[in-house]
Coordinates of C-alpha atoms in Angstrom, one line a residue:
X2 CA 65.4 46.0 -7.9
X3 CA 68.0 49.1 -7.0
X4 CA 70.7 48.1 -5.1
X5 CA 70.9 50.2 -1.6
X6 CA 74.2 51.1 -1.0
X7 CA 75.0 51.4 3.0
X8 CA 77.7 53.4 3.1
X9 CA 79.5 56.1 5.9
X10 CA 76.5 56.4 6.3
X11 CA 74.2 18.1 -21.7
X12 CA 73.9 14.7 -19.8
X13 CA 77.1 14.1 -17.9
X14 CA 78.0 10.8 -19.7
X15 CA 77.9 12.6 -22.9
X16 CA 80.0 15.1 -21.6
X17 CA 82.3 13.4 -19.3
X18 CA 82.3 9.9 -21.2
X19 CA 80.4 7.7 -18.6
X20 CA 79.1 8.1 -15.0
X21 CA 82.0 6.2 -13.9
X22 CA 84.4 8.4 -15.9
X23 CA 82.7 11.5 -13.9
X24 CA 83.3 10.2 -10.6
X25 CA 86.8 9.3 -11.1
X26 CA 87.6 13.0 -10.3
X27 CA 86.2 12.1 -6.8
X28 CA 89.0 12.2 -4.3
X29 CA 88.4 9.5 -1.6
X30 CA 87.4 12.0 1.3
X31 CA 86.2 11.4 4.5
X32 CA 83.2 13.4 6.5
X33 CA 86.5 15.4 7.7
X34 CA 89.1 14.6 5.5
X35 CA 91.8 17.3 3.9
X36 CA 92.5 17.2 0.6
X37 CA 94.9 19.6 -1.3
X38 CA 93.9 21.4 -4.0
X39 CA 95.3 23.6 -6.3
X40 CA 93.5 26.6 -7.7
X41 CA 92.0 26.4 -11.1
X42 CA 92.4 29.5 -13.5
X43 CA 90.2 30.2 -16.4
X44 CA 90.1 33.0 -19.1
X45 CA 86.1 32.6 -20.1
X46 CA 83.9 31.2 -17.4
X47 CA 84.1 29.4 -14.0
X48 CA 81.5 27.4 -11.8
X49 CA 82.8 26.2 -8.0
X50 CA 80.2 23.8 -6.6
X51 CA 79.8 20.8 -4.0
X52 CA 80.2 17.9 -6.2
X53 CA 82.3 17.3 -9.4
X54 CA 78.6 15.9 -10.5
X55 CA 77.0 19.2 -10.5
X56 CA 80.2 21.8 -11.5
X57 CA 80.4 19.5 -14.9
X58 CA 76.5 19.6 -15.2
X59 CA 77.1 23.3 -14.7
X60 CA 79.6 23.8 -17.1
X61 CA 77.9 22.1 -19.7
X62 CA 75.1 24.8 -19.9
X63 CA 78.2 27.2 -19.7
X64 CA 79.2 25.4 -22.6
X65 CA 76.1 25.7 -24.8
X66 CA 75.9 29.4 -24.2
X67 CA 74.1 29.7 -21.2
X68 CA 74.5 31.8 -18.6
X69 CA 75.4 31.5 -14.6
X70 CA 71.8 31.2 -14.1
X71 CA 71.1 28.3 -16.4
X72 CA 74.2 26.8 -14.8
X73 CA 73.2 27.2 -11.1
X74 CA 69.8 25.5 -12.2
X75 CA 71.4 22.1 -13.6
X76 CA 74.1 22.1 -11.1
X77 CA 71.6 22.4 -8.1
X78 CA 69.0 19.7 -10.0
X79 CA 72.2 17.6 -9.5
X80 CA 72.8 18.4 -6.0
X81 CA 69.3 17.2 -5.2
X82 CA 70.8 13.8 -6.4
X83 CA 73.9 13.4 -5.2
X84 CA 74.4 15.7 -2.3
X85 CA 70.8 15.1 -0.2
X86 CA 72.1 15.8 2.9
X87 CA 73.1 19.3 1.8
X88 CA 70.5 21.0 -0.6
X89 CA 68.0 19.8 -3.1
X90 CA 64.4 20.9 -4.2
X91 CA 62.8 20.0 -0.8
X92 CA 64.4 23.4 0.2
X93 CA 64.9 27.1 0.1
X94 CA 67.8 29.3 -1.3
X95 CA 69.3 32.6 -1.2
X96 CA 70.8 33.9 -4.6
X97 CA 72.7 37.2 -5.4
X98 CA 73.1 38.0 -8.9
X99 CA 75.4 40.2 -11.0
X100 CA 73.9 41.4 -14.3
X101 CA 76.9 42.9 -16.1
X102 CA 75.5 44.6 -19.0
X103 CA 73.2 46.8 -16.6
X104 CA 76.0 46.8 -13.8
X105 CA 73.0 45.9 -11.4
X106 CA 73.3 43.7 -7.8
X107 CA 70.1 41.7 -7.4
X108 CA 69.4 39.6 -4.4
X109 CA 66.3 36.5 -4.4
X110 CA 65.1 35.1 -1.7
X111 CA 64.1 31.5 -1.9
X112 CA 63.5 30.9 1.6
X113 CA 61.1 28.5 3.2
X114 CA 58.3 29.7 5.2
X115 CA 56.0 29.1 7.8
X116 CA 52.4 27.4 7.6
X117 CA 49.6 29.6 8.0
X118 CA 48.5 27.0 10.6
X119 CA 51.9 27.2 12.6
X120 CA 52.2 29.8 15.2
X121 CA 55.0 30.1 18.4
X122 CA 53.5 27.5 20.1
X123 CA 54.8 24.7 17.4
X124 CA 58.3 23.4 19.3
X125 CA 56.4 24.0 22.8
X126 CA 55.4 20.6 24.7
X127 CA 52.1 20.3 26.6
X128 CA 53.9 22.1 29.8
X129 CA 55.0 24.8 27.4
X130 CA 58.1 24.0 27.4
X131 CA 60.8 23.9 24.4
X132 CA 61.2 20.7 23.3
X133 CA 64.8 19.0 22.7
X134 CA 66.0 19.4 19.0
X135 CA 65.5 16.6 17.5
X136 CA 62.4 15.9 18.5
X137 CA 61.6 19.3 16.6
X138 CA 63.4 18.4 13.8
X139 CA 62.5 14.7 13.1
X140 CA 59.2 14.1 10.8
X141 CA 57.0 16.4 9.9
X142 CA 56.7 19.3 12.4
X143 CA 60.2 21.3 11.1
X144 CA 58.6 21.4 7.6
X145 CA 58.9 24.3 6.1
X146 CA 57.0 25.5 2.7
X147 CA 59.9 24.8 -0.1
X148 CA 61.2 27.6 -2.0
X149 CA 64.7 26.8 -3.9
X150 CA 62.2 25.9 -7.3
X151 CA 60.6 29.6 -7.0
X152 CA 63.6 30.9 -7.1
X153 CA 65.0 29.2 -9.8
X154 CA 62.1 29.8 -11.8
X155 CA 61.8 33.6 -11.3
X156 CA 65.2 34.3 -12.3
X157 CA 65.5 31.9 -14.9
X158 CA 62.1 34.2 -16.2
X159 CA 64.1 37.2 -16.0
X160 CA 67.9 36.2 -16.6
X161 CA 68.0 32.8 -18.0
X162 CA 69.4 31.7 -21.8
X163 CA 68.6 28.1 -22.0
X164 CA 65.2 26.5 -22.2
X165 CA 64.3 25.6 -18.9
X166 CA 63.8 22.0 -19.2
X167 CA 67.4 21.1 -20.9
X168 CA 68.6 22.4 -17.8
X169 CA 67.0 19.2 -15.7
X170 CA 68.3 16.8 -18.1
X171 CA 71.8 16.1 -16.8
X172 CA 70.1 15.6 -13.4
X173 CA 67.3 13.4 -15.1
X174 CA 70.1 10.9 -16.5
X175 CA 72.0 10.9 -13.7
X176 CA 69.3 9.5 -11.8
X177 CA 68.4 7.0 -14.2
X178 CA 71.6 5.9 -14.7
X179 CA 72.8 5.7 -11.1
X180 CA 75.8 7.7 -9.8
X181 CA 78.6 5.8 -7.9
X182 CA 78.0 6.8 -3.8
X183 CA 81.3 8.9 -2.6
X184 CA 82.9 8.5 0.8
X185 CA 81.4 11.4 2.2
X186 CA 78.2 10.3 1.6
X187 CA 78.5 6.9 2.8
X188 CA 80.4 7.9 6.0
X189 CA 77.0 10.4 6.7
X190 CA 74.5 7.9 6.2
X191 CA 76.5 5.5 8.5
X192 CA 76.3 8.0 11.1
X193 CA 73.2 9.4 10.6
X194 CA 70.7 7.5 13.4
X195 CA 67.4 8.7 11.9
X196 CA 67.1 8.5 8.5
X197 CA 66.1 4.7 8.0
X198 CA 63.2 5.3 10.3
X199 CA 61.5 6.9 7.0
X200 CA 60.5 3.7 4.6
X201 CA 61.5 5.3 1.5
X202 CA 63.9 7.2 2.6
X203 CA 65.4 3.3 4.1
X204 CA 65.1 1.5 0.8
X205 CA 66.6 4.3 -1.4
X206 CA 69.6 4.9 1.0
X207 CA 70.6 1.2 2.5
X208 CA 70.3 -2.1 1.5
X209 CA 68.1 -4.7 3.2
X210 CA 70.4 -5.2 6.2
X211 CA 69.4 -1.2 6.6
X212 CA 73.4 -0.7 5.8
X213 CA 74.3 2.3 3.6
X214 CA 75.2 1.4 0.3
X215 CA 79.2 0.7 -0.4
X216 CA 81.4 3.6 -1.7
X217 CA 81.3 3.3 -5.6
X218 CA 77.6 1.6 -5.4
X219 CA 75.8 3.1 -8.5
X220 CA 72.7 4.8 -6.7
X221 CA 70.0 5.3 -9.1
X222 CA 66.8 7.0 -8.1
X223 CA 64.0 6.5 -10.4
X224 CA 61.4 8.3 -8.0
X225 CA 63.4 11.7 -8.5
X226 CA 63.1 11.0 -12.5
X227 CA 59.7 11.1 -12.7
X228 CA 59.6 14.1 -10.1
X229 CA 62.4 16.6 -12.2
X230 CA 60.7 15.0 -15.6
X231 CA 57.3 16.8 -14.4
X232 CA 58.8 19.6 -13.4
X233 CA 61.4 19.8 -16.4
X234 CA 57.7 19.6 -19.0
X235 CA 55.3 22.1 -16.9
X236 CA 57.0 24.3 -14.9
X237 CA 58.2 24.5 -11.0
X238 CA 54.3 25.1 -10.6
X239 CA 53.8 21.5 -11.0
X240 CA 55.6 21.0 -7.4
X241 CA 53.4 23.9 -6.3
X242 CA 49.7 22.1 -6.8
X243 CA 48.3 18.5 -6.5
X244 CA 49.6 15.7 -6.8
X245 CA 53.1 16.3 -6.4
X246 CA 52.5 18.7 -3.6
X247 CA 49.5 17.1 -1.9
X248 CA 52.4 14.0 -1.6
X249 CA 54.6 16.3 0.3
X250 CA 51.5 17.5 2.4
X251 CA 50.5 14.3 2.9
X252 CA 54.1 13.2 4.3
X253 CA 54.3 16.0 6.7
X254 CA 51.0 15.7 8.0
X255 CA 50.9 12.2 8.6
X256 CA 53.8 11.4 10.3
X257 CA 53.2 8.8 13.0
X258 CA 54.6 10.4 15.7
X259 CA 55.1 14.0 14.9
X260 CA 53.0 15.4 12.1
X261 CA 53.5 19.1 10.8
X262 CA 51.1 21.7 10.0
X263 CA 52.0 21.8 6.3
X264 CA 48.7 22.6 3.7
X265 CA 48.3 23.0 0.1
X266 CA 47.2 26.5 0.8
X267 CA 50.8 27.2 1.9
X268 CA 52.7 25.8 -1.0
X269 CA 50.3 27.4 -3.6
X270 CA 50.9 30.7 -2.1
X271 CA 54.4 30.7 -1.9
X272 CA 56.4 32.9 -4.0
X273 CA 60.7 33.9 -4.3
X274 CA 60.6 37.6 -3.5
X275 CA 63.7 39.9 -5.0
X276 CA 64.9 42.0 -1.9
X277 CA 67.5 44.9 -2.1
X278 CA 70.7 43.9 -1.4
X279 CA 72.9 44.6 1.5
X280 CA 76.3 46.5 0.4
X281 CA 78.9 48.0 2.5
X282 CA 82.2 49.4 1.1
X283 CA 85.8 47.9 2.4
X284 CA 88.8 49.4 1.8
X285 CA 88.8 50.2 -2.1
X286 CA 86.0 47.3 -2.6
X287 CA 82.3 47.5 -2.5
X288 CA 81.0 44.1 -0.9
X289 CA 77.5 43.4 -1.3
X290 CA 75.3 40.0 0.4
X291 CA 72.2 38.5 1.3
X292 CA 69.7 40.7 3.3
X293 CA 67.0 39.6 5.9
X294 CA 66.0 37.3 6.7
X295 CA 69.6 36.0 6.0
X296 CA 71.7 37.4 8.9
X297 CA 74.9 36.6 6.7
X298 CA 75.2 39.4 4.4
X299 CA 74.7 42.2 7.5
X300 CA 76.6 40.4 10.0
X301 CA 79.6 39.7 7.5
X302 CA 79.6 43.5 6.5
X303 CA 79.4 44.6 10.7
X304 CA 82.4 42.1 11.0
X305 CA 84.4 43.7 7.8
X306 CA 83.3 48.0 8.7
X307 CA 85.0 47.2 12.6
X308 CA 87.7 45.2 11.1
X309 CA 88.5 48.2 8.9
X310 CA 89.0 50.3 12.1
X311 CA 92.0 47.6 12.9
X312 CA 95.5 46.8 11.7
X313 CA 94.6 43.3 10.8
X314 CA 95.8 43.4 6.8
X315 CA 99.0 44.4 8.6
X316 CA 98.8 40.9 10.6
X317 CA 99.0 37.7 7.6
X318 CA 99.7 34.6 8.2
X319 CA 103.2 32.7 8.3
X320 CA 103.6 29.8 6.6
X321 CA 99.6 29.2 6.8
X322 CA 99.4 29.4 10.4
X323 CA 97.1 32.8 11.6
X324 CA 98.9 35.4 13.1
X325 CA 97.4 35.2 16.8
X326 CA 97.1 39.1 17.1
X327 CA 94.6 38.9 13.7
X328 CA 92.8 35.6 15.2
X329 CA 92.1 37.8 18.2
X330 CA 90.8 41.2 16.4
X331 CA 89.0 38.7 13.8
X332 CA 87.2 37.2 17.4
X333 CA 86.3 40.2 18.7
X334 CA 84.8 41.9 16.0
X335 CA 82.8 38.8 15.1
X336 CA 81.5 38.6 18.9
X337 CA 80.0 42.0 18.7
X338 CA 78.4 41.7 15.4
X339 CA 77.3 38.4 16.5
X340 CA 75.7 39.9 19.5
X341 CA 73.6 42.5 17.4
X342 CA 72.7 39.7 15.0
X343 CA 71.2 37.5 17.8
X344 CA 68.8 40.5 19.0
X345 CA 68.0 42.5 15.6
X346 CA 67.4 40.4 12.8
X347 CA 64.6 38.7 11.3
X348 CA 62.3 38.4 8.8
X349 CA 61.6 41.9 7.7
X350 CA 58.3 41.5 6.7
X351 CA 57.4 40.7 10.4
X352 CA 60.1 42.8 12.0
X353 CA 61.2 46.2 11.3
X354 CA 65.2 46.7 10.5
X355 CA 67.3 49.0 12.4
X356 CA 68.6 50.9 9.5
X357 CA 71.9 51.9 11.3
X358 CA 73.6 48.3 11.4
X359 CA 75.9 49.3 8.9
X360 CA 76.2 53.4 9.4
X361 CA 80.1 54.0 9.7
X362 CA 80.2 55.3 12.7
X363 CA 77.9 53.8 14.7
X364 CA 80.8 50.4 13.9
X365 CA 83.7 52.8 14.1
X366 CA 82.2 53.0 18.0
X367 CA 81.6 49.3 17.9
X368 CA 85.1 48.5 17.1
X369 CA 86.8 50.5 19.7
X370 CA 85.4 48.3 22.3
X371 CA 88.1 46.0 20.6
X372 CA 91.2 45.6 23.1
X373 CA 93.6 44.1 23.9
X374 CA 92.3 41.5 25.8
X375 CA 89.2 39.4 24.8
X376 CA 85.5 41.2 26.1
X377 CA 84.3 37.1 26.7
X378 CA 81.1 38.0 25.4
X379 CA 79.7 41.4 23.3
X380 CA 76.2 43.1 24.1
X381 CA 74.7 44.1 21.3
X382 CA 74.8 47.9 20.7
X383 CA 71.7 50.5 20.0
X384 CA 72.1 51.1 15.9
X385 CA 70.1 53.7 14.5
X386 CA 66.6 52.7 14.1
X387 CA 66.5 50.2 17.0
X388 CA 63.2 51.0 18.2
X389 CA 61.6 47.7 18.9
X390 CA 62.1 46.2 22.7
X391 CA 63.6 42.7 21.8
X392 CA 65.0 40.3 23.5
X393 CA 68.1 37.8 21.9
X394 CA 67.8 34.5 20.2
X395 CA 69.9 32.0 21.3
X396 CA 69.0 29.3 18.4
X397 CA 71.4 27.5 16.1
X398 CA 71.0 26.9 12.5
X399 CA 72.2 23.4 11.8
X400 CA 75.1 23.1 8.6
X401 CA 73.0 20.8 6.2
X402 CA 73.9 23.8 3.4
X403 CA 75.8 23.9 -0.2
X404 CA 77.1 26.5 -2.1
X405 CA 78.0 27.2 -5.6
X406 CA 79.7 30.1 -7.2
X407 CA 79.2 30.8 -11.2
X408 CA 80.9 33.5 -13.4
X409 CA 79.8 32.9 -17.3
X410 CA 81.1 34.2 -20.8
X411 CA 79.5 37.9 -20.3
X412 CA 80.4 38.3 -16.9
X413 CA 77.4 37.7 -15.2
X414 CA 78.3 36.0 -11.9
X415 CA 75.9 34.6 -9.3
X416 CA 76.5 33.3 -5.6
X417 CA 73.9 31.0 -4.5
X418 CA 73.8 29.5 -0.7
X419 CA 71.3 26.9 -0.8
X420 CA 70.2 24.2 2.0
X421 CA 67.3 21.9 3.5
X422 CA 69.2 23.4 7.1
X423 CA 70.3 20.1 8.6
X424 CA 72.1 17.0 7.0
X425 CA 69.7 14.8 5.7
X426 CA 66.7 18.0 6.7
X427 CA 63.6 16.6 8.3
X428 CA 64.4 12.8 7.3
X429 CA 61.2 12.9 5.5
X430 CA 61.9 11.9 1.6
X431 CA 58.9 12.1 -0.7
X432 CA 59.0 11.9 -4.7
X433 CA 62.9 11.5 -4.7
X434 CA 64.0 13.9 -2.5
X435 CA 64.5 15.2 0.7
X436 CA 62.2 17.5 2.7
X437 CA 63.6 20.6 4.7
X438 CA 63.6 20.9 8.7
X439 CA 63.7 24.8 8.2
X440 CA 61.4 25.8 10.6
X441 CA 63.8 24.5 13.3
X442 CA 65.9 27.5 12.5
X443 CA 63.1 29.9 14.7
X444 CA 63.5 30.3 17.9
X445 CA 61.6 28.0 20.0
X446 CA 61.2 30.2 22.7
X447 CA 58.9 33.3 21.5
X448 CA 59.4 35.3 24.6
X449 CA 62.3 35.9 27.3
X450 CA 60.9 37.3 30.3
X451 CA 58.1 38.8 28.2
X452 CA 60.2 40.4 25.6
X453 CA 59.7 39.2 22.2
X454 CA 62.1 37.2 20.4
X455 CA 62.3 38.8 17.0
X456 CA 63.3 35.4 15.1
X457 CA 59.9 33.7 16.5
X458 CA 57.8 31.5 14.8
X459 CA 54.7 33.5 13.0
X460 CA 52.5 32.1 10.3
X461 CA 53.7 32.4 6.9
X462 CA 57.5 33.7 8.2
X463 CA 60.7 32.9 7.1
X464 CA 63.1 32.0 9.5
X465 CA 66.1 34.1 9.9
X466 CA 69.4 32.5 8.3
X467 CA 73.3 32.4 8.6
X468 CA 73.5 32.2 5.1
X469 CA 75.9 34.3 3.5
X470 CA 76.8 34.5 -0.9
X471 CA 78.5 37.3 -1.7
X472 CA 80.0 39.4 -4.5
X473 CA 82.7 41.7 -4.5
X474 CA 83.2 44.3 -6.4
X475 CA 85.9 47.4 -7.3
X476 CA 84.0 50.6 -5.6
X477 CA 83.4 53.6 -7.9
X478 CA 83.7 56.9 -6.2
X479 CA 80.3 57.0 -6.3
X480 CA 79.8 54.3 -4.1
X481 CA 78.2 51.9 -6.8
X482 CA 79.8 49.1 -8.3
X483 CA 82.8 48.5 -10.9
X484 CA 84.4 45.1 -11.9
X485 CA 83.3 42.5 -10.5
X486 CA 86.2 40.6 -8.1
X487 CA 85.2 37.9 -6.5
X488 CA 82.0 35.6 -6.0
X489 CA 81.6 33.1 -2.7
X490 CA 79.9 31.8 0.1
X491 CA 80.2 28.3 2.3
X492 CA 77.8 26.2 4.4
X493 CA 78.0 25.8 7.7
X494 CA 75.2 27.1 10.1
X495 CA 75.8 29.9 12.3
X496 CA 79.4 29.4 11.5
X497 CA 78.8 30.6 7.9
X498 CA 79.3 34.3 8.6
X499 CA 82.9 33.5 10.3
X500 CA 83.7 31.0 7.4
X501 CA 83.4 33.4 4.8
X502 CA 84.4 36.2 6.6
X503 CA 87.8 34.9 7.0
X504 CA 87.9 34.1 3.3
X505 CA 87.6 37.5 2.5
X506 CA 90.0 39.1 4.9
X507 CA 92.5 36.5 3.8
X508 CA 91.9 37.4 0.1
X509 CA 91.9 41.1 -0.1
X510 CA 93.8 41.7 3.1
X511 CA 96.3 39.0 3.3
X512 CA 96.3 38.8 -0.6
X513 CA 95.9 34.9 -1.0
X514 CA 94.8 33.2 -3.9
X515 CA 91.3 32.1 -3.6
X516 CA 92.0 28.3 -3.3
X517 CA 94.9 29.5 -0.1
X518 CA 92.2 31.8 1.4
X519 CA 89.8 29.0 1.4
X520 CA 92.6 26.5 3.1
X521 CA 93.4 29.0 5.7
X522 CA 92.4 26.9 9.1
X523 CA 88.9 28.6 10.0
X524 CA 88.4 30.9 13.2
X525 CA 86.2 32.8 14.8
X526 CA 83.5 33.6 17.2
X527 CA 79.8 34.1 17.5
X528 CA 79.7 35.7 20.8
X529 CA 80.6 32.7 22.7
X530 CA 83.9 30.5 22.9
X531 CA 86.8 31.7 20.4
X532 CA 86.8 28.5 17.8
X533 CA 89.4 27.3 16.2
X534 CA 89.4 24.5 13.3
X535 CA 91.2 20.9 15.2
X536 CA 93.8 19.3 13.3
X537 CA 94.4 21.7 10.1
X538 CA 97.8 23.1 11.8
X539 CA 100.9 20.9 13.0
X540 CA 100.4 20.2 16.6
X541 CA 103.1 22.3 17.9
X542 CA 101.4 25.4 15.7
X543 CA 98.2 24.4 17.2
X544 CA 98.8 24.4 20.8
X545 CA 101.3 28.0 20.2
X546 CA 98.3 30.0 18.6
X547 CA 96.0 28.4 21.5
X548 CA 98.5 29.5 24.4
X549 CA 98.7 32.6 22.4
X550 CA 94.6 33.4 22.3
X551 CA 94.4 32.7 26.3
X552 CA 97.2 34.9 27.3
X553 CA 94.8 37.1 25.3
X554 CA 92.0 36.5 27.8
X555 CA 90.6 34.1 25.4
X556 CA 88.1 31.1 25.8
X557 CA 89.3 28.8 23.0
X558 CA 87.5 25.9 21.5
X559 CA 89.0 23.4 19.3
X560 CA 86.3 21.6 16.8
X561 CA 86.2 20.1 13.6
X562 CA 84.8 22.9 11.1
X563 CA 83.7 21.2 8.2
X564 CA 83.5 24.6 5.6
X565 CA 82.1 24.3 2.0
X566 CA 83.7 27.2 0.6
X567 CA 83.6 27.7 -3.2
X568 CA 85.0 30.9 -4.6
X569 CA 85.5 32.5 -8.0
X570 CA 87.9 35.4 -8.4
X571 CA 88.9 37.4 -10.7
X572 CA 92.6 37.5 -12.4
X573 CA 94.5 39.5 -14.7
X574 CA 93.6 37.3 -17.5
X575 CA 90.5 35.6 -16.5
X576 CA 89.3 33.5 -13.4
X577 CA 90.6 31.7 -10.7
X578 CA 88.6 28.9 -8.5
X579 CA 88.7 27.7 -5.3
X580 CA 87.1 24.8 -3.6
X581 CA 86.8 23.9 0.1
X582 CA 89.3 20.8 0.4
X583 CA 87.2 20.0 3.8
X584 CA 84.5 18.4 1.2
X585 CA 84.4 16.8 -2.2
X586 CA 83.7 20.2 -4.3
X587 CA 85.3 20.9 -7.6
X588 CA 86.0 24.2 -9.9
X589 CA 85.7 23.7 -13.8
X590 CA 85.6 26.1 -16.8
X591 CA 87.1 27.1 -19.4

């Protein structure tokens, strides 16, 4: 598919010796621990994922001559096993792909869909009021039609090199032989209040006393072994028809307290979609992101498009401490962009997209609203094509997501953000994997004072996302992409956009290497308080930054911002990669 440029207008034991040896690289991280990382440099190919075992599986495919798509499939299958709280075959994904031979950028949508039997009343109680968030999530009601396998199948058919079945072997052997429970998974399981309610999940994740398996426990998943063997042998289609699809539907529809509406027809009809990426210039670069139903691409590009009219590039951090003026500018641009996001962006198959959201003149006018003091809460603008009367959606997607970035030996690259929505999804396990709670990304309220919300639930619709898999290129004079510069993305729910935007500014404008850009304090705004990452700076520096922002009129909120940014960037001799120290990711290459 042609890109639309918006301008001024192997088995792991064999690879690493043993499963135990494979996990020696795992730093003892807690859910919020920060462990220093050093950027990894290679010459030929590179993979960065959220888990060392997933990175190792992808690297094995790259070493065998596989390409970025092959590596991503192998890595995703392992992530299903070792990072079940974040992604897996029971969820969905967005994928950006750079075809180095043909110089094309493709965007692939594997987002879940709402059941055809569902409507805008799905999350309303008997009195017509929205139910509480976890009342909606836990059980079958929030489960959308999983899309990640159809996405991976479609991209493998178009680009893949290695046999489909071979890409599942690392995950199958690891699930069969067992992997060691990491500190992060152990802590998340200990803090999780709902997962034990599901009998299959309780048997798998907890001991007979209901305690999470200890750190270092070898966890085997024979049910996932059977599931992956079937998919490897028969293709993704086996997942979308009985008996596998029937087991998923039965799990959703027979939940004892919160059944859902997913049906066999929903799975059988599901298709991944190739969409037109959104690309826009930023200084000397061309940045390409995911189009709707993700808001990540457009909102990130809006932030950058406004920052291009500010002096933010001249305000680098000092000794790892961001300049207060830079945080001010970034947060104000983010406010304006999120205001547009909340009003205008939804599934484009249901809600026409205003085509002026990235118009250069529109962004210049929005940037002119940024003053010396914080605007507090921004109002949405009126871009060209905004003909619908819509109400703003204030719903928030949750941070149960993962990201991987890959560059192969031929220069092909991908950025894929993959999710089951909240941590542990709907807390429903079937076939050795967890089901998503993606429908809770829809607005629970369909209308505000009689005005429709763009992201309201409708049958067959895909919920809006904040996922922002991003590819950066040198911009050619005619606006087309030149050499690939970077692949990156992050989990983090609605904060993903700020995480990715911060990393782009830090790398492109402030010239930090990709690891240092990822490490830098997270900051931004989602059109509410200005959010700063708590505890990332020395206490005195944190207090000084908060005070400087407050003097500019900011309401500052300190919080744990556990991003999971993975990135790969070009160097003069090859590639440099970074993995977020806030999680347990790892960069590998050769």
